[in-house]
Coordinates of C-alpha atoms and ligand atoms in Angstrom, one line a residue:
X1 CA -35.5 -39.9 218.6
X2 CA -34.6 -36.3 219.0
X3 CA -36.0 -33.3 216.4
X4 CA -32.8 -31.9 217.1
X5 CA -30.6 -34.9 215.3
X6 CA -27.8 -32.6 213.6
X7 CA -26.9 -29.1 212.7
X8 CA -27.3 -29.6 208.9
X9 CA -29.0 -26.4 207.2
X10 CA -31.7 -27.9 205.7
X11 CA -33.0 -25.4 202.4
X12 CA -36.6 -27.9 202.9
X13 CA -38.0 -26.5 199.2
X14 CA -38.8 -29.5 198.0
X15 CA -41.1 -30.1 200.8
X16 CA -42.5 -26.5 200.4
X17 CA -43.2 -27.5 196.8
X18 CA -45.0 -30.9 197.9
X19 CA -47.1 -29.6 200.3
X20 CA -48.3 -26.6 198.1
X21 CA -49.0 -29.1 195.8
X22 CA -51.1 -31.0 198.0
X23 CA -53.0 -28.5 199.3
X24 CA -54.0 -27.3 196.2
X25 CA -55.1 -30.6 194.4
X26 CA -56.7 -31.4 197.5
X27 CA -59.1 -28.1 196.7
X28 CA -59.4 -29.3 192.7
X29 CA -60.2 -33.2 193.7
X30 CA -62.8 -32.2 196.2
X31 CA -64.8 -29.7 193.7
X32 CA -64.5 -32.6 190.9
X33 CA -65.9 -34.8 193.6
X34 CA -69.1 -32.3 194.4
X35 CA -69.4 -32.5 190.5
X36 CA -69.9 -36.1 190.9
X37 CA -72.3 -36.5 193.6
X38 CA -73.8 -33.8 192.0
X39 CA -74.7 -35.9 188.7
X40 CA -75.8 -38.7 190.9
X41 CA -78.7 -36.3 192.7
X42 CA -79.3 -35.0 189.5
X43 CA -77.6 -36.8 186.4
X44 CA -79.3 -34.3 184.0
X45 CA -77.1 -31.4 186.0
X46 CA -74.4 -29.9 183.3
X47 CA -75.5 -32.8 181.4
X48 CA -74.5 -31.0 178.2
X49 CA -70.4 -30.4 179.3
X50 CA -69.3 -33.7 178.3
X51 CA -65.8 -32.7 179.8
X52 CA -66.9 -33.2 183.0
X53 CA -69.8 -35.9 182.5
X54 CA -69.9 -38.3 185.7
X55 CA -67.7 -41.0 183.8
X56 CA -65.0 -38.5 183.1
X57 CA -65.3 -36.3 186.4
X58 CA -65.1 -39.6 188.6
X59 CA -61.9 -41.0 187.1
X60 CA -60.5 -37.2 187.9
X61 CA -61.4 -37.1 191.2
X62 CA -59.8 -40.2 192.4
X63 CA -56.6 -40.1 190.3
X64 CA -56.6 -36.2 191.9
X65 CA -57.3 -37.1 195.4
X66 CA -54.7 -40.2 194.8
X67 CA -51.8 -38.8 193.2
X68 CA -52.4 -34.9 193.4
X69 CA -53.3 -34.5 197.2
X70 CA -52.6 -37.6 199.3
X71 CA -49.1 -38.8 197.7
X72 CA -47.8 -35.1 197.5
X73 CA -49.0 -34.2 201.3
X74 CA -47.4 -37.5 202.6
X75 CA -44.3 -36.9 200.4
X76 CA -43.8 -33.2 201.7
X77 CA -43.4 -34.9 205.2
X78 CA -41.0 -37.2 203.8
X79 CA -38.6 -34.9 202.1
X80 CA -38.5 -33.2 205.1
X81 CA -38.1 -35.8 207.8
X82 CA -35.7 -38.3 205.7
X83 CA -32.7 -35.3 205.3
X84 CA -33.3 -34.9 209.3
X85 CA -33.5 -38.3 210.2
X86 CA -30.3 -39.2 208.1
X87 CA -28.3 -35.6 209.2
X88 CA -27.5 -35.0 205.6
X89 CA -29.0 -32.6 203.3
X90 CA -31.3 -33.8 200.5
X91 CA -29.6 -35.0 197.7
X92 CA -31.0 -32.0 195.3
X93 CA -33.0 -29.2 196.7
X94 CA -33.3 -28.3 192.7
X95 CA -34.3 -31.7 192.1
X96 CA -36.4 -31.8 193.9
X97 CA -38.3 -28.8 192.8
X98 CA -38.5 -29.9 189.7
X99 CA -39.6 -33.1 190.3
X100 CA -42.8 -31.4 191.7
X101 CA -43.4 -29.5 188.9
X102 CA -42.9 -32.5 186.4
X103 CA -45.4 -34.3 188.9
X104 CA -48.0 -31.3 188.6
X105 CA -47.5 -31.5 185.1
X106 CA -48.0 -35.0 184.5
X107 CA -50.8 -35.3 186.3
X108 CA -52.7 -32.2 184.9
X109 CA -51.6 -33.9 181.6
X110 CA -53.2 -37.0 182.3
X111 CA -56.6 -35.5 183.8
X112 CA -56.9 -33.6 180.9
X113 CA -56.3 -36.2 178.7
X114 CA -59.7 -38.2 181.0
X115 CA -61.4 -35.2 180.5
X116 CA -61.1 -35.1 176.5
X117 CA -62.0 -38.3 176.2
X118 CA -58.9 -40.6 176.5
X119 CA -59.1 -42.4 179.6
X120 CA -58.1 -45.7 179.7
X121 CA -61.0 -46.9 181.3
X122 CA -59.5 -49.5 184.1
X123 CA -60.0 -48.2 187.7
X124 CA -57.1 -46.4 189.1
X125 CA -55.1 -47.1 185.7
X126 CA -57.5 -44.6 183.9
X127 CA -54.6 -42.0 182.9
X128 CA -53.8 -42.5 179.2
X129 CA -50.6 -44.2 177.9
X130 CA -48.2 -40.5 177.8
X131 CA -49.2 -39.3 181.0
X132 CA -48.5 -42.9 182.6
X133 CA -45.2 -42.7 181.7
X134 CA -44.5 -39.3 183.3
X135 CA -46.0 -40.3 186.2
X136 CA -43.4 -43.3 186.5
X137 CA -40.6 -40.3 185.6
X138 CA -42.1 -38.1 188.5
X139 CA -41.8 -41.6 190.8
X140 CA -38.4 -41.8 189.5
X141 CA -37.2 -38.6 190.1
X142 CA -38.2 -38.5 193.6
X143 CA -36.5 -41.9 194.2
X144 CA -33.2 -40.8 193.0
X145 CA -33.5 -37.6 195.6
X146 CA -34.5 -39.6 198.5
X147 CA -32.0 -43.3 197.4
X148 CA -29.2 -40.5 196.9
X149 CA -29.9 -38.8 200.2
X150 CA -29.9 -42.3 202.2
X151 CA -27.0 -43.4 200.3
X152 CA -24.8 -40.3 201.5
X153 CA -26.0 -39.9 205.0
X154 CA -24.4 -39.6 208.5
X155 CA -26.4 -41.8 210.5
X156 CA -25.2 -45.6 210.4
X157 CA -29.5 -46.4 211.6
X158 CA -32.4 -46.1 209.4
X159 CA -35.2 -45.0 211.3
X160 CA -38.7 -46.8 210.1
X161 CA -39.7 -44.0 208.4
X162 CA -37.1 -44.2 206.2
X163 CA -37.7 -47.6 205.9
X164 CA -41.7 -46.5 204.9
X165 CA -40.8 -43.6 202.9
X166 CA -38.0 -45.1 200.1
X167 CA -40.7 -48.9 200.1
X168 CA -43.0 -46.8 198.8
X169 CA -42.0 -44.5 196.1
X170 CA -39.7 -47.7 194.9
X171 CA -42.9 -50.2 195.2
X172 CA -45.2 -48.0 193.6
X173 CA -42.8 -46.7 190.5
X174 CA -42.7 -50.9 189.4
X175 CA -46.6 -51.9 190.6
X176 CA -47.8 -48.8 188.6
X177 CA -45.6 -49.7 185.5
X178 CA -46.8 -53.3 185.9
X179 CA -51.1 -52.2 186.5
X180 CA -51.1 -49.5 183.8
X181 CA -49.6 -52.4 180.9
X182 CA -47.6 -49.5 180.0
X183 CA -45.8 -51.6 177.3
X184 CA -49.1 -52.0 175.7
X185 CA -49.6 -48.1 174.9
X186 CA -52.9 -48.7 172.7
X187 CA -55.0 -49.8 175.2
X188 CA -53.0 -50.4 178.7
X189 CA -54.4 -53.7 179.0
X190 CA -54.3 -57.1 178.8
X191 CA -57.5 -59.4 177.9
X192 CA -59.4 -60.8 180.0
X193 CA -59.1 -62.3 183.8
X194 CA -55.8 -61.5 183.6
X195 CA -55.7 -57.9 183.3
X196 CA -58.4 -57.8 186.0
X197 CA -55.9 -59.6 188.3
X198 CA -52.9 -57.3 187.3
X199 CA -55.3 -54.3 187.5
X200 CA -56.4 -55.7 190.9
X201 CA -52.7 -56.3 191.9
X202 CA -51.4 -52.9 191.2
X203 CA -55.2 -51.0 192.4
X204 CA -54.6 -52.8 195.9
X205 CA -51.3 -51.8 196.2
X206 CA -51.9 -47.8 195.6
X207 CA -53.6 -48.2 199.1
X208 CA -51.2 -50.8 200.5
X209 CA -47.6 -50.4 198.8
X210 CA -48.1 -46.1 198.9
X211 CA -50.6 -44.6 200.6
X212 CA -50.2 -46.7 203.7
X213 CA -46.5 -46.9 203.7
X214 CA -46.1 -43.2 203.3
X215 CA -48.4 -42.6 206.2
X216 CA -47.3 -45.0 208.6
X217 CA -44.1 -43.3 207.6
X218 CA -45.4 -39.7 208.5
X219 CA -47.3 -41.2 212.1
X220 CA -43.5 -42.7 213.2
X221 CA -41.8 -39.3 212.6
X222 CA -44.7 -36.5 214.0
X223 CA -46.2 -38.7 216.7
X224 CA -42.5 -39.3 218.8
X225 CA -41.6 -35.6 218.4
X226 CA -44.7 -34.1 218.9
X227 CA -45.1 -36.0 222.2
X228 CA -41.6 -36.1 223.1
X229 CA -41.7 -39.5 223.6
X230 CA -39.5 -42.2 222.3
X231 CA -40.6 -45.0 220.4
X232 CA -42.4 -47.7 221.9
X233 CA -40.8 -50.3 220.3
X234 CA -38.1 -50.3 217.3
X235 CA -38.9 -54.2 216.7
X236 CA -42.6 -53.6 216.4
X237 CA -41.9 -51.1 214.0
X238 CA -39.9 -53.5 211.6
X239 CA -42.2 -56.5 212.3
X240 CA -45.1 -54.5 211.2
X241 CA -42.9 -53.3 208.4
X242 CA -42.3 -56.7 207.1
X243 CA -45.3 -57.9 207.6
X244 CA -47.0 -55.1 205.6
X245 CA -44.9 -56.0 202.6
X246 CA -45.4 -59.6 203.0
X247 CA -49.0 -59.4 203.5
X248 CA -50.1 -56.1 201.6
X249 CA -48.8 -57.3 198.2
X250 CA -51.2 -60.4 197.7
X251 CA -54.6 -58.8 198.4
X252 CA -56.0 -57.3 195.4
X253 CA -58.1 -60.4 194.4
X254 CA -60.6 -59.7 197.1
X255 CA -61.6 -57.3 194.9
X256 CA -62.6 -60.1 192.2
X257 CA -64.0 -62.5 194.5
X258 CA -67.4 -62.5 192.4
X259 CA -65.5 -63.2 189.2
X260 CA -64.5 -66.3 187.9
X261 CA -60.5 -66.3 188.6
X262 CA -59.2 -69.5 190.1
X263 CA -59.8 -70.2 193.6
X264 CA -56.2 -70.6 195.0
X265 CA -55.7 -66.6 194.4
X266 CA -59.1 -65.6 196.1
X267 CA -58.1 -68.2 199.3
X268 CA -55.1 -66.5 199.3
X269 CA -56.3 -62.9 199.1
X270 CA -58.9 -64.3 202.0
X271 CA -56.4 -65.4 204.2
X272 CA -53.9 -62.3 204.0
X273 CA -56.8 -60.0 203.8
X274 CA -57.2 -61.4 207.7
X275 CA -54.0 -61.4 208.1
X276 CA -53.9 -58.0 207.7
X277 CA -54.5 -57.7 211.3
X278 CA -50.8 -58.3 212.1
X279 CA -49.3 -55.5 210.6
X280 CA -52.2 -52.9 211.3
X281 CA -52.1 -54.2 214.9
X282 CA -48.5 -54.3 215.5
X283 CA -48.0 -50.7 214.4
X284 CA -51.2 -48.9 216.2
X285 CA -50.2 -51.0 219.5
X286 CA -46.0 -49.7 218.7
X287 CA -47.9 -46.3 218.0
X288 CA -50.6 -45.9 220.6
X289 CA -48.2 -47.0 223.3
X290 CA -45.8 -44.7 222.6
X291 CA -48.3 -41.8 223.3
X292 CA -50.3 -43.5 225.7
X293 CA -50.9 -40.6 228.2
X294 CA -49.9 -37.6 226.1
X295 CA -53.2 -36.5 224.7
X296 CA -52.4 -32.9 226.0
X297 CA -49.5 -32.8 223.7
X298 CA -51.4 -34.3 220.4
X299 CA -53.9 -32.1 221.5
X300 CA -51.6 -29.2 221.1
X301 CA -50.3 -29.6 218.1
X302 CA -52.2 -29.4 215.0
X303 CA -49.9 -31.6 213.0
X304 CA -50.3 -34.3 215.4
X305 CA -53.7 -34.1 216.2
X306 CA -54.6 -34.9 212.4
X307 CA -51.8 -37.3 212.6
X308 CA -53.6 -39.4 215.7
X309 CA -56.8 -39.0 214.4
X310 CA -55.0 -40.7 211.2
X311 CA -54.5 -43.8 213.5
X312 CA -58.2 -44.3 214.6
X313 CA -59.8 -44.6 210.6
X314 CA -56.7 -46.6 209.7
X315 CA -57.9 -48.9 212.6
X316 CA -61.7 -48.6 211.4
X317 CA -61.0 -48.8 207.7
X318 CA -58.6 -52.2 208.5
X319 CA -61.1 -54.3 210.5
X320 CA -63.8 -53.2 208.7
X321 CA -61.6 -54.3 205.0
X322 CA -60.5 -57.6 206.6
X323 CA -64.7 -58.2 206.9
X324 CA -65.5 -57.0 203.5
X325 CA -63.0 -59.9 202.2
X326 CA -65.1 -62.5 203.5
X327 CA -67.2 -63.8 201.0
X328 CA -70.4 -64.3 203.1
X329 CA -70.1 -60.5 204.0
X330 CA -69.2 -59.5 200.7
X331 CA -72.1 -60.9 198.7
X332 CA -73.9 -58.2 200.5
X333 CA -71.3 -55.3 200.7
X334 CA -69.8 -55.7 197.1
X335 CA -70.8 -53.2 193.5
X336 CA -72.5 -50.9 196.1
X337 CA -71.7 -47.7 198.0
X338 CA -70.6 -49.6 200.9
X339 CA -67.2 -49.6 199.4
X340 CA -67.1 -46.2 198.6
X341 CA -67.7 -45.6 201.9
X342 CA -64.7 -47.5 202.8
X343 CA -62.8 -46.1 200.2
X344 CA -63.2 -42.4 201.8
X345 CA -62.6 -43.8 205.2
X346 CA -59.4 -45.4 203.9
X347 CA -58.2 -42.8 201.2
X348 CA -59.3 -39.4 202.9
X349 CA -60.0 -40.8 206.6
X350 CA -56.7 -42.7 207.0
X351 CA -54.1 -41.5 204.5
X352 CA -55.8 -38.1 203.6
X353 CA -55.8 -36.8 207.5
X354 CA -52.5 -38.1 208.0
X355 CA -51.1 -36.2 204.6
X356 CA -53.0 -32.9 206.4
X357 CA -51.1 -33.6 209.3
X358 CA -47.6 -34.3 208.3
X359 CA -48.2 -30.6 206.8
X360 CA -49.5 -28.8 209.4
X361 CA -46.4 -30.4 211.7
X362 CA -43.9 -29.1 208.9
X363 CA -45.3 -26.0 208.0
X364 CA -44.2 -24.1 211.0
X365 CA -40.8 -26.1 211.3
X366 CA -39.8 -25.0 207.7
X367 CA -40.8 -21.3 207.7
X368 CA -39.7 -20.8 211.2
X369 CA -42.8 -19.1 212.0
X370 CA -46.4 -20.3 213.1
X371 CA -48.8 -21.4 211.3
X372 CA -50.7 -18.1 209.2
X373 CA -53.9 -19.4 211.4
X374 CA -54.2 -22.3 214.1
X375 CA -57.9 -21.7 213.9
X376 CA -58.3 -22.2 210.5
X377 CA -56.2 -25.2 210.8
X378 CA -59.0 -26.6 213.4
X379 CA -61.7 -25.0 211.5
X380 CA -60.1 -27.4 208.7
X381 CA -60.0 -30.3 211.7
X382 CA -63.7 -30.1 212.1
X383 CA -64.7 -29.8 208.6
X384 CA -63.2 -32.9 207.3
X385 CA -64.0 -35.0 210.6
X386 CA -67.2 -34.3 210.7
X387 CA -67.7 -34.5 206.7
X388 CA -65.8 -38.0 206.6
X389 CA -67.3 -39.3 209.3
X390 CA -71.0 -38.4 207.8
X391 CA -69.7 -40.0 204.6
X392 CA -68.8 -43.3 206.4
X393 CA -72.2 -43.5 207.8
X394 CA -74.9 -42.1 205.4
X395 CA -72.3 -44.4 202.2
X396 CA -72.5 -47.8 204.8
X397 CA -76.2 -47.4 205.3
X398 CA -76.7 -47.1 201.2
X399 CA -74.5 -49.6 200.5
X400 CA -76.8 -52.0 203.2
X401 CA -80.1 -50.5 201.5
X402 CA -78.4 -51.5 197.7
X403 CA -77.0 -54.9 199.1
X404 CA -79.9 -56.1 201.0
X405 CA -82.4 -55.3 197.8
X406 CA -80.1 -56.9 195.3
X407 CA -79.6 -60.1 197.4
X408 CA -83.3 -60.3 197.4
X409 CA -83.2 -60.0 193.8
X410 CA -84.9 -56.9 193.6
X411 CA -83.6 -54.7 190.7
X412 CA -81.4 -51.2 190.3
X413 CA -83.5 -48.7 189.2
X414 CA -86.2 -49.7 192.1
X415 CA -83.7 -48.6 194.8
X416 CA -83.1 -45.4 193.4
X417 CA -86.1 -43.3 195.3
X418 CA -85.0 -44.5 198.1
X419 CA -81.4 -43.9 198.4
X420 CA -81.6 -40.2 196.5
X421 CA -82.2 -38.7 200.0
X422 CA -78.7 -40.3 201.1
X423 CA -77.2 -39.2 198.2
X424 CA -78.4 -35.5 199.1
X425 CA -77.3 -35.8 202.5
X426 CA -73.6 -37.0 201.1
X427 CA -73.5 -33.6 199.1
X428 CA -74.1 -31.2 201.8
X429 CA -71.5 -33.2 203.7
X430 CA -69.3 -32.6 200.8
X431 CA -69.9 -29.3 201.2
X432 CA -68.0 -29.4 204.4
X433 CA -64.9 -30.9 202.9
X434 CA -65.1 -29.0 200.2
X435 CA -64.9 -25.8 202.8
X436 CA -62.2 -27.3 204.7
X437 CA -60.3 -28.3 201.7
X438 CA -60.3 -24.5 199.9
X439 CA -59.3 -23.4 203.6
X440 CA -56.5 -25.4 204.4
X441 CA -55.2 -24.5 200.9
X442 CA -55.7 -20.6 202.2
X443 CA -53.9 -21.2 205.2
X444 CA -50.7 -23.2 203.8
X445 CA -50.5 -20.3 201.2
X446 CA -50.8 -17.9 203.7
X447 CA -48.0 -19.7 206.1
X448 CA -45.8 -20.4 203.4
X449 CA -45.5 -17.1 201.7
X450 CA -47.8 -14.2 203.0
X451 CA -47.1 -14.7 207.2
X452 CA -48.8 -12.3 209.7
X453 CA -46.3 -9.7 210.3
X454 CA -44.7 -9.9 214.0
X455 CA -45.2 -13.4 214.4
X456 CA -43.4 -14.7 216.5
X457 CA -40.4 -17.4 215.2
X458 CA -41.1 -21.2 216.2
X459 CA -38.5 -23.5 217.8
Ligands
HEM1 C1 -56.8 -54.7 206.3 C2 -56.7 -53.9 205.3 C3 -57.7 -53.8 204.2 C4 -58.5 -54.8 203.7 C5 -58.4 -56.2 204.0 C6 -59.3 -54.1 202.7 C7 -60.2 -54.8 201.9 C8 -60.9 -54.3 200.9 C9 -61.8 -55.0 200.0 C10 -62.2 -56.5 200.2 C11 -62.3 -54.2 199.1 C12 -63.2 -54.5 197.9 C13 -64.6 -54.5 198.3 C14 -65.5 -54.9 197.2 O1 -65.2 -54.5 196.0 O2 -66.5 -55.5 197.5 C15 -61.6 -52.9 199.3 C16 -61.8 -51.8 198.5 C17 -61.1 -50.6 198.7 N1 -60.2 -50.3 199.7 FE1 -59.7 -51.5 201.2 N2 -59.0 -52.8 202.6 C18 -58.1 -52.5 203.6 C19 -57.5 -51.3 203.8 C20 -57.6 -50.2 203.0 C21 -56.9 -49.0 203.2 C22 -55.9 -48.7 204.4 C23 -57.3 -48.2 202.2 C24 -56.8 -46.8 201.9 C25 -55.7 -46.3 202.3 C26 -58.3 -48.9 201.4 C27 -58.9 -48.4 200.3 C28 -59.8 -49.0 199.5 C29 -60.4 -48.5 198.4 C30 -60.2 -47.1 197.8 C31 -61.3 -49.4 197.9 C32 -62.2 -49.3 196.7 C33 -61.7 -50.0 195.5 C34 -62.7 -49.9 194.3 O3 -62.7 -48.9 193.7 O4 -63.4 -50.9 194.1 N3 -58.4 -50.1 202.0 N4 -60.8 -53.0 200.4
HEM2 C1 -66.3 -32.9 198.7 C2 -65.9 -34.1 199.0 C3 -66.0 -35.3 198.2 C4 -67.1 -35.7 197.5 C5 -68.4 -35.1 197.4 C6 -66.8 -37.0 196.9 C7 -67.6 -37.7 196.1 C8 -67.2 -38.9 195.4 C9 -68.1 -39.5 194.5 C10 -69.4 -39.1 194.0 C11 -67.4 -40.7 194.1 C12 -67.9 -41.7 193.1 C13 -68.7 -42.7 193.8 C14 -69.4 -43.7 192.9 O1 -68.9 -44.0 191.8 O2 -70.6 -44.0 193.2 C15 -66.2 -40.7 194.8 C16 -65.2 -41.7 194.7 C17 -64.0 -41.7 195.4 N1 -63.6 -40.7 196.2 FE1 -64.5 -39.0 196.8 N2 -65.5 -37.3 197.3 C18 -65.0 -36.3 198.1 C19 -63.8 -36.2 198.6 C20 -62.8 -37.2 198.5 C21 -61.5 -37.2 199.1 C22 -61.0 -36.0 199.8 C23 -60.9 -38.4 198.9 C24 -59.6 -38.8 199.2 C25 -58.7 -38.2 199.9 C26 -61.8 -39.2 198.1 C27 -61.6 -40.4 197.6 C28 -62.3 -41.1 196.7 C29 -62.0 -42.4 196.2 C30 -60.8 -43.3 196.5 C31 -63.1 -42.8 195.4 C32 -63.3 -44.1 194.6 C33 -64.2 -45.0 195.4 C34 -64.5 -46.4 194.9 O3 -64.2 -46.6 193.7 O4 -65.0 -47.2 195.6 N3 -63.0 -38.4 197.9 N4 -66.1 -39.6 195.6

């Protein structure tokens, strides 16, 4: 695959748009996330804003570090490598533009709405009723850009990333519709075991039928160019395509594996959950191959040095989820901060460092010029790999210290003492993504609209 595919003039605002949004929700979902591990060092601390109390500030940070930093950052990346890939220009530029406003709108809309008061209370389906339905328009709106833009291209061969990119938004407009119960606009929900399987079903598939998609979409397009190598393999890339949708899409009932929903759906979540190996393994193997001897050139670019680092948590966060589906591991690993240690390996780790890299590989490719800094772009580096990869250790060893206690039927509050010091420690990691997060937001501002005079014009 070439960078060079056609001599389209490609405008690339919608992108722009994406990737400032990104950037900036990634700084406002980081500080709502200090505010939460701040109330559980201290849950007296602001104790009186009941805006921001931890059950309100929680739901805000995820559906903000879900839908207002990762999804934008990885769609940036797509809307500018789908026009390229397909030698066609976007459908609508204007579109496209105002797609990302309507998607900033409806998503400060619905964290508002959490922080009066109204959330909906289901995990990753907390957004009330209104704003649920403008998200599904902001999914919509993108998909008719990107489904017009395939529709009127002039390359007969979809690359994978295309493949990635239109699965997703498509995927994720119906599962969301379906996990939210939006045509129950009272409470969002149905009763019982059932809504915990649909909530399950559609929670699952933010990671598996979006977030992952999207990235793997993002490490097929910067990784090749970057290195200037060609694809490993183009039938790796559709088996672990398939095999992603086949397997993704039945997994959420490991997440109910303690409740009392029928057997046949947990074996089946089990035995996928495993099977998760193929499609993880088939595309870091396509992936890894095809830059197998070109650290020098990921090294050189900061785009794809986020990008590859991308690869190694998505490898981590995979074999360690495929062990935390088994129940004999899970009786110890479940309700504690083991999984919210996966959850930031997954979420920022994997999809979050990928989103970071797909913009740092466009940035310079749309303006024309280099980056406003390449040293606060590995300042940023740093920051958030050292500040994840605390998180994934100091969040596995509470989650063992809550496990191990509970299993030996000791109660809650007795842990407490001892895991405060862990929780402090998370903090002042925090503290370091939080850094890198307000920078990185600096420096895509800076690139995009305030460049260093007399820089010199990229490739
Ligand atoms: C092989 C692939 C994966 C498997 C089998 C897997 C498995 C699991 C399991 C079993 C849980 C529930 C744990 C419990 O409640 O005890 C879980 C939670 C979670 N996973 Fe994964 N995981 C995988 C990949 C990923 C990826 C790639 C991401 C992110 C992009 C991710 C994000 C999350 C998050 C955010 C949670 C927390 C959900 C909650 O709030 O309870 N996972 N995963
Ligand atoms: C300053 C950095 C951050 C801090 C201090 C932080 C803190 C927190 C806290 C306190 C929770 C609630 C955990 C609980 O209920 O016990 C949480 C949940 C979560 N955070 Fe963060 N976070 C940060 C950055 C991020 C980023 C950048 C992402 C993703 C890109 C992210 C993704 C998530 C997810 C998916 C959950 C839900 C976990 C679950 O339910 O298992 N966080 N975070």
């Amino acid at each position: 695959m070439s960078e060079a595919v056609s001599a389209v003039v490609h405008a690339d605002r919608t992108a722009r748009a994406f990737a400032l949004t990104s950037a900036l929700w990634f700084a406002l979902a980081t500080s709502f996330g200090m505010i939460a591990a701040g109330y559980l060092i201290a849950p007296d601390f602001l104790a009186n804003v009941e805006y921001i109390h931890f059950g309100r500030v929680r739901p805000m940070h995820v559906n903000a570090v879900l839908f207002g930093f990762v999804t934008p950052g990885l769609l940036a990346a797509a809307f500018y490598y789908v026009p390229r890939l397909l030698r066609a220009p976007l459908f609508s530029e204007s579109l496209g533009v105002f797609s990302a406003l309507f998607w900033n709108v409806s998503l400060a809309a619905g964290l508002v709405g959490v922080s009066l008061g109204y959330s909906q209370g289901r995990e990753y389906a907390e957004l009330p009723w209104g704003a649920d339905l403008l998200i599904i328009a902001s999914f919509g709106l993108v998909i008719v850009n990107l489904l017009l833009t395939i529709r009127r291209r002039n390359e007969p061969i979809l690359y994978v990333s295309i493949w990635y990119a239109a699965a997703a938004v498509v995927l994720t407009a119906c599962t969301y519709a379906l996990g939210n119960v939006v045509w129950k606009p009272d409470t969002g929900a149905l009763k019982g075991i059932p809504d915990a399987i649909l909530l399950w079903f559609y929670g699952h598939n933010v990671f598996g039928l979006l977030l992952s998609p999207l990235a793997l979409g993002v490490a097929y397009y910067v990784l090749p160019i970057a290195t200037r190598s060609p694809l490993y393999s183009h039938t790796l890339s559709l088996l672990g395509f398939w095999s992603l949708i086949v397997v993704y899409t039945h997994i959420g009932t490991h997440h109910l594996l303690q409740t009392p929903v029928p057997t046949w759906l947990k074996t089946i979540s089990i035995v996928d959950s495993v099977a998760m190996v193929i499609p993880v393994m088939v595309f870091l193997i396509n992936i890894w191959y095809t830059v197998k001897g070109k650290l020098g050139e990921i090294h050189a670019d900061i785009g794809a040095k986020f990008v590859f680092t991308g690869t190694i948590y998505y490898f981590f966060v995979n074999l360690q989820g495929s062990m935390m589906a088994l129940p004999d591991v899970q009786r110890i690993t479940h309700y504690n901060n083991w999984v919210v240690g996966h959850a930031h390996i997954g979420v920022l780790g994997f999809a979050g460092v990928t989103a970071l890299g797909g913009l740092y590989f466009i940035l310079p490719r749309i303006t024309g010029r280099p980056l406003f800094s390449r040293y606060l772009a590995d300042l940023q580096y740093w920051l958030v790999l050292i500040g994840i990869t605390g998180f994934a250790v100091v969040l596995t060893v509470v989650g063992l210290i809550q496990g191990q206690a509970w299993y030996n039927g000791e109660t809650l509050y007795r842990t407490l003492p001892e895991i405060q010091p862990y929780y402090v420690l998370r903090l002042s990691l925090g503290l370091l993504i939080l850094a890198g997060a307000w920078v990185g937001l600096y420096n895509v501002v800076r690139s995009l609209y305030f460049p260093p005079r007399g820089g010199v014009p990229c490739a």
